[in-house]
PDB file with SEQRES, HELIX, SHEET and CRYST1 records, atoms N, CA, C and O in Angstrom:
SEQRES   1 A   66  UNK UNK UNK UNK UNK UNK UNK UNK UNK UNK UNK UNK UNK          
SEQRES   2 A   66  UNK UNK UNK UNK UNK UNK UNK UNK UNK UNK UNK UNK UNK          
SEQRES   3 A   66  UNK UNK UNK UNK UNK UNK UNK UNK UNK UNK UNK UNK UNK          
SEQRES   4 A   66  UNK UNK UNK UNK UNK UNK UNK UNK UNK UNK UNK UNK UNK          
SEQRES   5 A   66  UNK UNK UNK UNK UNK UNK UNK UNK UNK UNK UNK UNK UNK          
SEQRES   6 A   66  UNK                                                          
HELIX    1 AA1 UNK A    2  UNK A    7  1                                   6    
HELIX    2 AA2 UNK A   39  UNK A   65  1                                  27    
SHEET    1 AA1 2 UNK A   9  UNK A  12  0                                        
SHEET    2 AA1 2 UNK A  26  UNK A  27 -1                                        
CRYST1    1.000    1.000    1.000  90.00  90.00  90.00 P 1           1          
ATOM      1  N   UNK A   1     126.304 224.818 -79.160  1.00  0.00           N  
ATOM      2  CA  UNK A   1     126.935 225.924 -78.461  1.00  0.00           C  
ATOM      3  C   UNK A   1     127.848 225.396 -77.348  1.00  0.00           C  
ATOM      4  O   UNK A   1     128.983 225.870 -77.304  1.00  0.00           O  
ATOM      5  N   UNK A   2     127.455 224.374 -76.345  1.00  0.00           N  
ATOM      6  CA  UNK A   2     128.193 223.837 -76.015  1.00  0.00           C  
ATOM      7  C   UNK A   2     129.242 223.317 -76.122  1.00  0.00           C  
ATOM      8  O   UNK A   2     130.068 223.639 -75.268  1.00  0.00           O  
ATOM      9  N   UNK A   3     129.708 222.232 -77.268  1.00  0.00           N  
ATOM     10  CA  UNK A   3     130.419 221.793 -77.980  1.00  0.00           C  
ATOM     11  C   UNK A   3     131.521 223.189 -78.140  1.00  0.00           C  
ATOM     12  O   UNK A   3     132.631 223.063 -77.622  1.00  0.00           O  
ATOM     13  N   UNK A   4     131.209 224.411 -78.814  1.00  0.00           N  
ATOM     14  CA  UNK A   4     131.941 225.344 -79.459  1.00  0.00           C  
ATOM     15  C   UNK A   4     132.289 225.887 -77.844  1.00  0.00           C  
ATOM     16  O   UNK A   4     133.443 225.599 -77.525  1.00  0.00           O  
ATOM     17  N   UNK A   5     131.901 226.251 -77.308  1.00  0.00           N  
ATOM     18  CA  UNK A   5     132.680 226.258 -75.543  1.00  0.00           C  
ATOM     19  C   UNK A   5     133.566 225.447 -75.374  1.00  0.00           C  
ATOM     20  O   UNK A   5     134.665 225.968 -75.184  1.00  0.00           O  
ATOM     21  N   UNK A   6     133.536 224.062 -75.362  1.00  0.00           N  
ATOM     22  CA  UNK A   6     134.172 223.618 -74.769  1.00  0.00           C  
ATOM     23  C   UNK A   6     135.438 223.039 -75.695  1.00  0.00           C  
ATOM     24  O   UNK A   6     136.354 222.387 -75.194  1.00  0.00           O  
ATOM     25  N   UNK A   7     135.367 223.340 -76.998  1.00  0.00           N  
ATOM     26  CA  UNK A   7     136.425 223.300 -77.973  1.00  0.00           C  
ATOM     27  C   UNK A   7     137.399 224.613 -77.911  1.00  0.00           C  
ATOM     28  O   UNK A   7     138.624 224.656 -78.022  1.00  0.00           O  
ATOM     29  N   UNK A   8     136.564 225.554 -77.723  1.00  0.00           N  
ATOM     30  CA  UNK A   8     137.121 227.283 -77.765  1.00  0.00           C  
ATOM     31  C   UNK A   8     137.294 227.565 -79.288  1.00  0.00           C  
ATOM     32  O   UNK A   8     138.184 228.291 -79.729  1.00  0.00           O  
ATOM     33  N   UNK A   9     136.428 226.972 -79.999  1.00  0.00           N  
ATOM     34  CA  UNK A   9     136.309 227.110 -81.448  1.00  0.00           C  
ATOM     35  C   UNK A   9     134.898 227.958 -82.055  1.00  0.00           C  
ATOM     36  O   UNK A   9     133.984 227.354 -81.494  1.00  0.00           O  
ATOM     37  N   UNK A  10     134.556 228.541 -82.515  1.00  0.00           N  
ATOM     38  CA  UNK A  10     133.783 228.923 -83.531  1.00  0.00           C  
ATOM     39  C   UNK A  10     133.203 228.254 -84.204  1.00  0.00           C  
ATOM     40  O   UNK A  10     133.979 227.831 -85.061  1.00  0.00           O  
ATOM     41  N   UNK A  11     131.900 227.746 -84.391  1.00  0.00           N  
ATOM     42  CA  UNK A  11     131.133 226.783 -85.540  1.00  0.00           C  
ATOM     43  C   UNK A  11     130.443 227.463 -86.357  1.00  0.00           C  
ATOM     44  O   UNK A  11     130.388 228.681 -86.188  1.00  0.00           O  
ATOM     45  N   UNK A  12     129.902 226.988 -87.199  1.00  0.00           N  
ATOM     46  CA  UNK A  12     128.728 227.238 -88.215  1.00  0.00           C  
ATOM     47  C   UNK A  12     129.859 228.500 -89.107  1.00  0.00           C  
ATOM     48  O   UNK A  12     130.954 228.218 -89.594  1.00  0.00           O  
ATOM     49  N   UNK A  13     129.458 229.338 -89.112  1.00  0.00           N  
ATOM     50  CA  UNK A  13     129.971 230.451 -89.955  1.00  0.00           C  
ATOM     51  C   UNK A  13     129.575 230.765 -91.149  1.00  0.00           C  
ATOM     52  O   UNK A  13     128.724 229.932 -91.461  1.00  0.00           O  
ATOM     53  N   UNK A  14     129.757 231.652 -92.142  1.00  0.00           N  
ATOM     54  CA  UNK A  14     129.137 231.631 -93.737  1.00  0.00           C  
ATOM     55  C   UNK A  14     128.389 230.486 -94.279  1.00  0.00           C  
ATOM     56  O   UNK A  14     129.026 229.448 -94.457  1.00  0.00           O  
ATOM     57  N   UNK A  15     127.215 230.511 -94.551  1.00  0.00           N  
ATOM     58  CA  UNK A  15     126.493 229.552 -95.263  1.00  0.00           C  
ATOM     59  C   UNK A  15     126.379 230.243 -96.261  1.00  0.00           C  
ATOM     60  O   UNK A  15     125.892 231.373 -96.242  1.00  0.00           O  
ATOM     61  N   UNK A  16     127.067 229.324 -97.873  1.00  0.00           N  
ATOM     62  CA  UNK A  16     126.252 229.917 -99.280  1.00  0.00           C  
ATOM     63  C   UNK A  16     125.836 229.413 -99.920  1.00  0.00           C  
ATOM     64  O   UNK A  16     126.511 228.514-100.421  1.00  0.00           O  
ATOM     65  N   UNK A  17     124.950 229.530-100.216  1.00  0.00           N  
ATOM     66  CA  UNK A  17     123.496 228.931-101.522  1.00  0.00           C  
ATOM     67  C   UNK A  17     123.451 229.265-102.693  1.00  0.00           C  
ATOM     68  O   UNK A  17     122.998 230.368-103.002  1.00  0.00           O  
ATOM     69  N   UNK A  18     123.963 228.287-103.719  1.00  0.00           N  
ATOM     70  CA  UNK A  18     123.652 229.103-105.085  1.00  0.00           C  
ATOM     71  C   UNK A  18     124.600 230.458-105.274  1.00  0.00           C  
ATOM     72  O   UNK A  18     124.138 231.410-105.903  1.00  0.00           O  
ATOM     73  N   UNK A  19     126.040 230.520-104.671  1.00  0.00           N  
ATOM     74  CA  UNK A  19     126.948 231.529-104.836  1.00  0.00           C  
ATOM     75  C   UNK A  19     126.293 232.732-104.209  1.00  0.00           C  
ATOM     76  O   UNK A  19     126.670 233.819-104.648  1.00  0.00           O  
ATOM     77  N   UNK A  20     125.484 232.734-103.370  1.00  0.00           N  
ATOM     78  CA  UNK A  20     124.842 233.948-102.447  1.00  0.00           C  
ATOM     79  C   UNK A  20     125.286 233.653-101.116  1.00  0.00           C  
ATOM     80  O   UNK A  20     125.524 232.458-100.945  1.00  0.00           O  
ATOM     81  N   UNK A  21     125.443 234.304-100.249  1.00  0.00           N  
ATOM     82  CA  UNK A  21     126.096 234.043 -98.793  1.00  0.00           C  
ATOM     83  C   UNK A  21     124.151 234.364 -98.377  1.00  0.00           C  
ATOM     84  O   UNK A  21     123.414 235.340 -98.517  1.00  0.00           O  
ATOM     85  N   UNK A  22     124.000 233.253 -97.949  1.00  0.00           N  
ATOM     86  CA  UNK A  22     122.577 233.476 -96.843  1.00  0.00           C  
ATOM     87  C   UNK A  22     122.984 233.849 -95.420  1.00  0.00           C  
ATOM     88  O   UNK A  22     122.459 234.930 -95.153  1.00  0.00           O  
ATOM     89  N   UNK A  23     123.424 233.569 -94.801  1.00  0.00           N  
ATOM     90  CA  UNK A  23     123.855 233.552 -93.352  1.00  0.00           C  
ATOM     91  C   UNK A  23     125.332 234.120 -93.139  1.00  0.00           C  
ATOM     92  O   UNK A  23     126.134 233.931 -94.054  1.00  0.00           O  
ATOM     93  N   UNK A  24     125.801 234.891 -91.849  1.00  0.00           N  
ATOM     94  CA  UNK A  24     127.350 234.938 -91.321  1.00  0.00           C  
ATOM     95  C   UNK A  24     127.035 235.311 -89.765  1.00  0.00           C  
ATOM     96  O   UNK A  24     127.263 236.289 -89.053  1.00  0.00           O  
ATOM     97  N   UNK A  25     126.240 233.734 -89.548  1.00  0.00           N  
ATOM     98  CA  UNK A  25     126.151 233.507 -87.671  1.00  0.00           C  
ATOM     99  C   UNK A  25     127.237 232.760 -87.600  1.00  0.00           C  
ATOM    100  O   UNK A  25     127.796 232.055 -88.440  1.00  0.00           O  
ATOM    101  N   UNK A  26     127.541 233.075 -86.143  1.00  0.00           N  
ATOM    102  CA  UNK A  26     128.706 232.000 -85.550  1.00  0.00           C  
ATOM    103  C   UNK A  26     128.119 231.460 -84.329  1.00  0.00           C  
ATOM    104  O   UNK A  26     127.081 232.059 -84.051  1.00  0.00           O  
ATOM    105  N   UNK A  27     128.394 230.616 -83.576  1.00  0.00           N  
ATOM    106  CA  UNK A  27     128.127 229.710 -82.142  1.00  0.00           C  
ATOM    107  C   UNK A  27     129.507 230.049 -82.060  1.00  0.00           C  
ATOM    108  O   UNK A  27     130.395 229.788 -82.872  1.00  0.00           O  
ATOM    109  N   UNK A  28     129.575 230.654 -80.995  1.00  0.00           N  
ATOM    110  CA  UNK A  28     130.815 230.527 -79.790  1.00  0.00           C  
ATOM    111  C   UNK A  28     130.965 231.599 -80.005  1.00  0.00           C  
ATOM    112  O   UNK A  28     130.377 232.354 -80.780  1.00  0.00           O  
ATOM    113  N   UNK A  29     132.304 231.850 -78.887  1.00  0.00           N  
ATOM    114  CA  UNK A  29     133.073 233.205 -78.536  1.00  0.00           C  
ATOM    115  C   UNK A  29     133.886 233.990 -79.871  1.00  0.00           C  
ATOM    116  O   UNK A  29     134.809 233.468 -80.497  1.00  0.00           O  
ATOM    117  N   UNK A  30     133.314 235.357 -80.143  1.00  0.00           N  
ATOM    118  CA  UNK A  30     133.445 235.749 -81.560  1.00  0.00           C  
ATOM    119  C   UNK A  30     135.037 235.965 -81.227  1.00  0.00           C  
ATOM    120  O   UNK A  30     135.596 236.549 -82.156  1.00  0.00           O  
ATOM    121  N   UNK A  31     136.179 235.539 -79.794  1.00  0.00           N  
ATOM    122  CA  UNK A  31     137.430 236.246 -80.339  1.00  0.00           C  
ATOM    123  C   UNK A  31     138.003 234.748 -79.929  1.00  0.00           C  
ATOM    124  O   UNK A  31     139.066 234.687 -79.311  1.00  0.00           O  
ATOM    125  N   UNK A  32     137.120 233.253 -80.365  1.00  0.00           N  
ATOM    126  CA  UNK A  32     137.860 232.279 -80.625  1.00  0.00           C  
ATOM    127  C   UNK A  32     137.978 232.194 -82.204  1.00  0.00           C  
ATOM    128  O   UNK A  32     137.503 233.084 -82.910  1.00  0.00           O  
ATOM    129  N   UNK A  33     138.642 231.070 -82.743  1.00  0.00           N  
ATOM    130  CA  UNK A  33     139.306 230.990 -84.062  1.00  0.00           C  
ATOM    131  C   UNK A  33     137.987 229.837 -84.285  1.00  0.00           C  
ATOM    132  O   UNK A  33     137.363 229.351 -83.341  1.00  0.00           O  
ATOM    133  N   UNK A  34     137.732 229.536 -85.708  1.00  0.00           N  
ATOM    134  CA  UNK A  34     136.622 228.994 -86.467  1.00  0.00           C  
ATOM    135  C   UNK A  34     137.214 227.503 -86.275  1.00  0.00           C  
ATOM    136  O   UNK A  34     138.402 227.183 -86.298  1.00  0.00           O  
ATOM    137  N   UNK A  35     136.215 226.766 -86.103  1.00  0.00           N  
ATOM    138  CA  UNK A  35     136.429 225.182 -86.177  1.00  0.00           C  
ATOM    139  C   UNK A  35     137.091 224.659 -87.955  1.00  0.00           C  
ATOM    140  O   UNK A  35     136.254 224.405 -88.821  1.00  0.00           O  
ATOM    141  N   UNK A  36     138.353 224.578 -88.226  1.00  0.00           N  
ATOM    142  CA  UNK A  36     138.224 224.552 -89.360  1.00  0.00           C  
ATOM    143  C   UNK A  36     139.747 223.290 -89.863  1.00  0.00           C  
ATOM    144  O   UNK A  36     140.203 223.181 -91.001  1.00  0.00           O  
ATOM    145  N   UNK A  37     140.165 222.606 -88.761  1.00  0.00           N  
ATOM    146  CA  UNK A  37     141.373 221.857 -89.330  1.00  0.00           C  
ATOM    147  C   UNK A  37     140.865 220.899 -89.199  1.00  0.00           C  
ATOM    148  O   UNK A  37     139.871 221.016 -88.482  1.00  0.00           O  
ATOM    149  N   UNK A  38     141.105 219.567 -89.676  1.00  0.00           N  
ATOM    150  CA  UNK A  38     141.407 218.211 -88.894  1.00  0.00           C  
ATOM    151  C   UNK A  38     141.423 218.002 -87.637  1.00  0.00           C  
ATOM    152  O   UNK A  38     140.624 217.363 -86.953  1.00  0.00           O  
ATOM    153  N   UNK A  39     142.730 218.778 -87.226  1.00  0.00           N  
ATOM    154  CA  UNK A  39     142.709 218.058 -85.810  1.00  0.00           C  
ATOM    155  C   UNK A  39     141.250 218.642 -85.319  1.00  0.00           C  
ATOM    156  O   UNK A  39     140.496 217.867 -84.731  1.00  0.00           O  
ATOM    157  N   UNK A  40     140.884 219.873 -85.532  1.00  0.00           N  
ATOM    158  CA  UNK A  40     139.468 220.615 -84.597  1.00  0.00           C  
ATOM    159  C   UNK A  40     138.525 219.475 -85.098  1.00  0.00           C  
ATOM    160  O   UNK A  40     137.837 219.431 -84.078  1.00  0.00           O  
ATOM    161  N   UNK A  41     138.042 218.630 -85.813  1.00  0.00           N  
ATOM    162  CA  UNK A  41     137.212 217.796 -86.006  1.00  0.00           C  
ATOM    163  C   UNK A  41     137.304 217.087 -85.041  1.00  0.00           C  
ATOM    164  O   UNK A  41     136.564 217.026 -84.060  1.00  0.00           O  
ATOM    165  N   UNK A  42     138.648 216.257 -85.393  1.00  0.00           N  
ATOM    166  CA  UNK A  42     138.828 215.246 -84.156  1.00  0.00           C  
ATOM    167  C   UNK A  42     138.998 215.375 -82.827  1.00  0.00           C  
ATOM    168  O   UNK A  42     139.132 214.429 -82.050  1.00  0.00           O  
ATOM    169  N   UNK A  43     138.995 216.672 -82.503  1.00  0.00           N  
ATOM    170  CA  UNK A  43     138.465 217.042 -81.277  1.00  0.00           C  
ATOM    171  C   UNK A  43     137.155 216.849 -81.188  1.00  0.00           C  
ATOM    172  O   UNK A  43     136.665 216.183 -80.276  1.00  0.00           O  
ATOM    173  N   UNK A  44     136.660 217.247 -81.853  1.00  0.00           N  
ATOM    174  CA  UNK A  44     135.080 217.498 -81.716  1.00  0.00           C  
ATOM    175  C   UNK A  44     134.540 216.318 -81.634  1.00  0.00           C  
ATOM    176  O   UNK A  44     133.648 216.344 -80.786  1.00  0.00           O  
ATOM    177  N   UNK A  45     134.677 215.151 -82.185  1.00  0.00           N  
ATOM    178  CA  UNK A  45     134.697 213.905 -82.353  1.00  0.00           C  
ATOM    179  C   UNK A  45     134.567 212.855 -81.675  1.00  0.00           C  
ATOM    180  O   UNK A  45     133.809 211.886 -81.649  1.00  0.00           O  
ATOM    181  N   UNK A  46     135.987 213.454 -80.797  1.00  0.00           N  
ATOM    182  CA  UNK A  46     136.648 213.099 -78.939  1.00  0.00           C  
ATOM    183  C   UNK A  46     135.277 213.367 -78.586  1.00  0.00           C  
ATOM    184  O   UNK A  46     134.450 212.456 -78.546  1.00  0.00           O  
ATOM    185  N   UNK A  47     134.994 214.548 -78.330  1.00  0.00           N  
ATOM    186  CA  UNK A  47     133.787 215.156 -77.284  1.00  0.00           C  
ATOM    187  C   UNK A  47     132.835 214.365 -77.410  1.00  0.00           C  
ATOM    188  O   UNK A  47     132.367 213.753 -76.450  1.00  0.00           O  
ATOM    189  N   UNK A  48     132.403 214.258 -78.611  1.00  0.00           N  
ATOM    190  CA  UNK A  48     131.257 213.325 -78.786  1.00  0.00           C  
ATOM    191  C   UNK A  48     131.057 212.078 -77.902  1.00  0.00           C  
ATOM    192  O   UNK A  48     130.252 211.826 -77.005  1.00  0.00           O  
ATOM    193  N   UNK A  49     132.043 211.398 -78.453  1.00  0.00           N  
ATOM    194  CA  UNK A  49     132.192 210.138 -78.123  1.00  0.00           C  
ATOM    195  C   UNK A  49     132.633 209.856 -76.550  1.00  0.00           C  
ATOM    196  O   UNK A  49     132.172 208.953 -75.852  1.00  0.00           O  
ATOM    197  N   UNK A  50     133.669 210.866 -76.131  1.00  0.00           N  
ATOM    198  CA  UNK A  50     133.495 211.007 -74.749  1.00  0.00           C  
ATOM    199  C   UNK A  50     132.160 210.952 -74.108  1.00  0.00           C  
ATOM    200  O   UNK A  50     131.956 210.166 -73.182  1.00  0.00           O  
ATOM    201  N   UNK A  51     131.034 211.927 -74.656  1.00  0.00           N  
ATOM    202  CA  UNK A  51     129.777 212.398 -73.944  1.00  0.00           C  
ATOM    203  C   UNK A  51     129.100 211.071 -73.989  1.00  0.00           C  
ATOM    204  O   UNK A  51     128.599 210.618 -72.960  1.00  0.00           O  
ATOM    205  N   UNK A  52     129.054 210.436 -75.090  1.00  0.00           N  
ATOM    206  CA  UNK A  52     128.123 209.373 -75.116  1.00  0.00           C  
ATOM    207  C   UNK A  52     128.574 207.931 -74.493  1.00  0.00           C  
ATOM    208  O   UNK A  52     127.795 206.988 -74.356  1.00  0.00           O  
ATOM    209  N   UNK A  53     129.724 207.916 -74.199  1.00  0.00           N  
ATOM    210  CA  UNK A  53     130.112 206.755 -72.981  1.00  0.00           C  
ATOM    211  C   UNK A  53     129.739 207.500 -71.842  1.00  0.00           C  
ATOM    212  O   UNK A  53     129.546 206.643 -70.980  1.00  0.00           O  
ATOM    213  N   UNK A  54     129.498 208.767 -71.282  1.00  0.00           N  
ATOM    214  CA  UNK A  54     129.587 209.142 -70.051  1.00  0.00           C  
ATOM    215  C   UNK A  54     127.914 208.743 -69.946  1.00  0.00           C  
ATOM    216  O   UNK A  54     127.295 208.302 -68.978  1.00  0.00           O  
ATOM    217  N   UNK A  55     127.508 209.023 -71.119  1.00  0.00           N  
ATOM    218  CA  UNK A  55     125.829 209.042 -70.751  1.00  0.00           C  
ATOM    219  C   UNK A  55     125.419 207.386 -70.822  1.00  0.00           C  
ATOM    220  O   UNK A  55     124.694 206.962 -69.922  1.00  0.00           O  
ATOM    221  N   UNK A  56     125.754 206.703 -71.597  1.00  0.00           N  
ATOM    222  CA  UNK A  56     125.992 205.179 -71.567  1.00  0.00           C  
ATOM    223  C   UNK A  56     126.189 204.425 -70.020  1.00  0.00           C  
ATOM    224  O   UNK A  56     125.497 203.643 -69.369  1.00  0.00           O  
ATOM    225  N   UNK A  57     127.195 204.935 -69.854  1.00  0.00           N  
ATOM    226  CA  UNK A  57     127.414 204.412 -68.262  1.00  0.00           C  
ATOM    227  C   UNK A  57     126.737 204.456 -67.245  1.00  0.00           C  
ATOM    228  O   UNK A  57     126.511 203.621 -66.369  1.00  0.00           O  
ATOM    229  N   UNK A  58     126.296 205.873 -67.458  1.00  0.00           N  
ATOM    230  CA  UNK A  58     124.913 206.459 -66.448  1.00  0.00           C  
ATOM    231  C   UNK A  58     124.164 206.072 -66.311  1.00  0.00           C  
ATOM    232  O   UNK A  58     123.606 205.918 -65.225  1.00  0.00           O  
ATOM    233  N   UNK A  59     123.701 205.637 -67.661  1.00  0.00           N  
ATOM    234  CA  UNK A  59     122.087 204.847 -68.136  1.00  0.00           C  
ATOM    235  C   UNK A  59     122.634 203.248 -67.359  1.00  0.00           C  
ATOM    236  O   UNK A  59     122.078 202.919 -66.311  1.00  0.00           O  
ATOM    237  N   UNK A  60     123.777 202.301 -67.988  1.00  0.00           N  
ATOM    238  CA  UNK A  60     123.878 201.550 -67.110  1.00  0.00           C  
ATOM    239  C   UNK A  60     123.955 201.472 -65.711  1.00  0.00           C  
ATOM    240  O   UNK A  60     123.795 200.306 -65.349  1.00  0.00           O  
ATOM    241  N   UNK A  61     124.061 201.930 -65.165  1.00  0.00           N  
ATOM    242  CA  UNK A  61     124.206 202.336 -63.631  1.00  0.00           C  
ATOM    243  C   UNK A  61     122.990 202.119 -62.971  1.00  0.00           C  
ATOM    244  O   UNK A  61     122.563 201.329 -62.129  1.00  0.00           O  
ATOM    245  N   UNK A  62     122.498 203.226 -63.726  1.00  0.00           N  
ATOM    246  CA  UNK A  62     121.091 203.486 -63.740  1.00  0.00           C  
ATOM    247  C   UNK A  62     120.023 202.135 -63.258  1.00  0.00           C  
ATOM    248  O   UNK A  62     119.528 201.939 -62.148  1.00  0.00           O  
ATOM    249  N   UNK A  63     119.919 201.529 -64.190  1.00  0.00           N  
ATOM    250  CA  UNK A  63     119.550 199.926 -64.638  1.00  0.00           C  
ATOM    251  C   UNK A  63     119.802 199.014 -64.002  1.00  0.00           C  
ATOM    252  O   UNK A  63     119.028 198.076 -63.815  1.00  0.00           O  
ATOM    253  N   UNK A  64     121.206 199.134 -63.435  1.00  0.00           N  
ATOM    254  CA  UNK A  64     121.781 197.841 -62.375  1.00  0.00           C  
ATOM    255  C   UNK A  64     121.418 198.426 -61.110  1.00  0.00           C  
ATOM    256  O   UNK A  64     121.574 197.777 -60.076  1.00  0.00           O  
ATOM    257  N   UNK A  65     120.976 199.523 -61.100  1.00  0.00           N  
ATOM    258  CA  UNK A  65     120.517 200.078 -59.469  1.00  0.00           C  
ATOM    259  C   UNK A  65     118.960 199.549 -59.378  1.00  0.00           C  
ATOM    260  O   UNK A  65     118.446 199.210 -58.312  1.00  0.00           O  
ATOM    261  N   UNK A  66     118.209 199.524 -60.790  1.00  0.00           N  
ATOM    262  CA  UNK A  66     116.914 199.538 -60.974  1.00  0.00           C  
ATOM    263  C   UNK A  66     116.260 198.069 -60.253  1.00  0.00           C  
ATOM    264  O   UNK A  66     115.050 197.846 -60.295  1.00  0.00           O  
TER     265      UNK A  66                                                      
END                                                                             
């Protein structure tokens, strides 16, 4: 949910099983647009990888303070 905040994208959406639609939840703001190009991946991607150097660093920090 986060992630879909801070993209301003829509995730998850229609899940179908066996040509049956089980699900039509969304994560995020229902009057953003659905996570659904390339580039919205590689955004998403960015974020990731952004988050996990930020938390990386922390933890080092962390450690050299320890």
């Amino acid at each position: 949910a986060a992630a879909a905040g801070a993209l301003r994208r829509r995730l998850v959406g229609p899940i179908w099983l066996s040509g049956e639609q089980v699900t039509d939840l969304w994560i995020g703001d229902p009057l953003d647009p659905p996570l659904e190009s390339g580039r919205d991946v590689g955004r998403a991607l960015f974020l990731a990888v952004c988050a996990g150097a930020l938390v990386g660093a922390a933890g080092v920090c962390v450690l050299a303070g320890a």
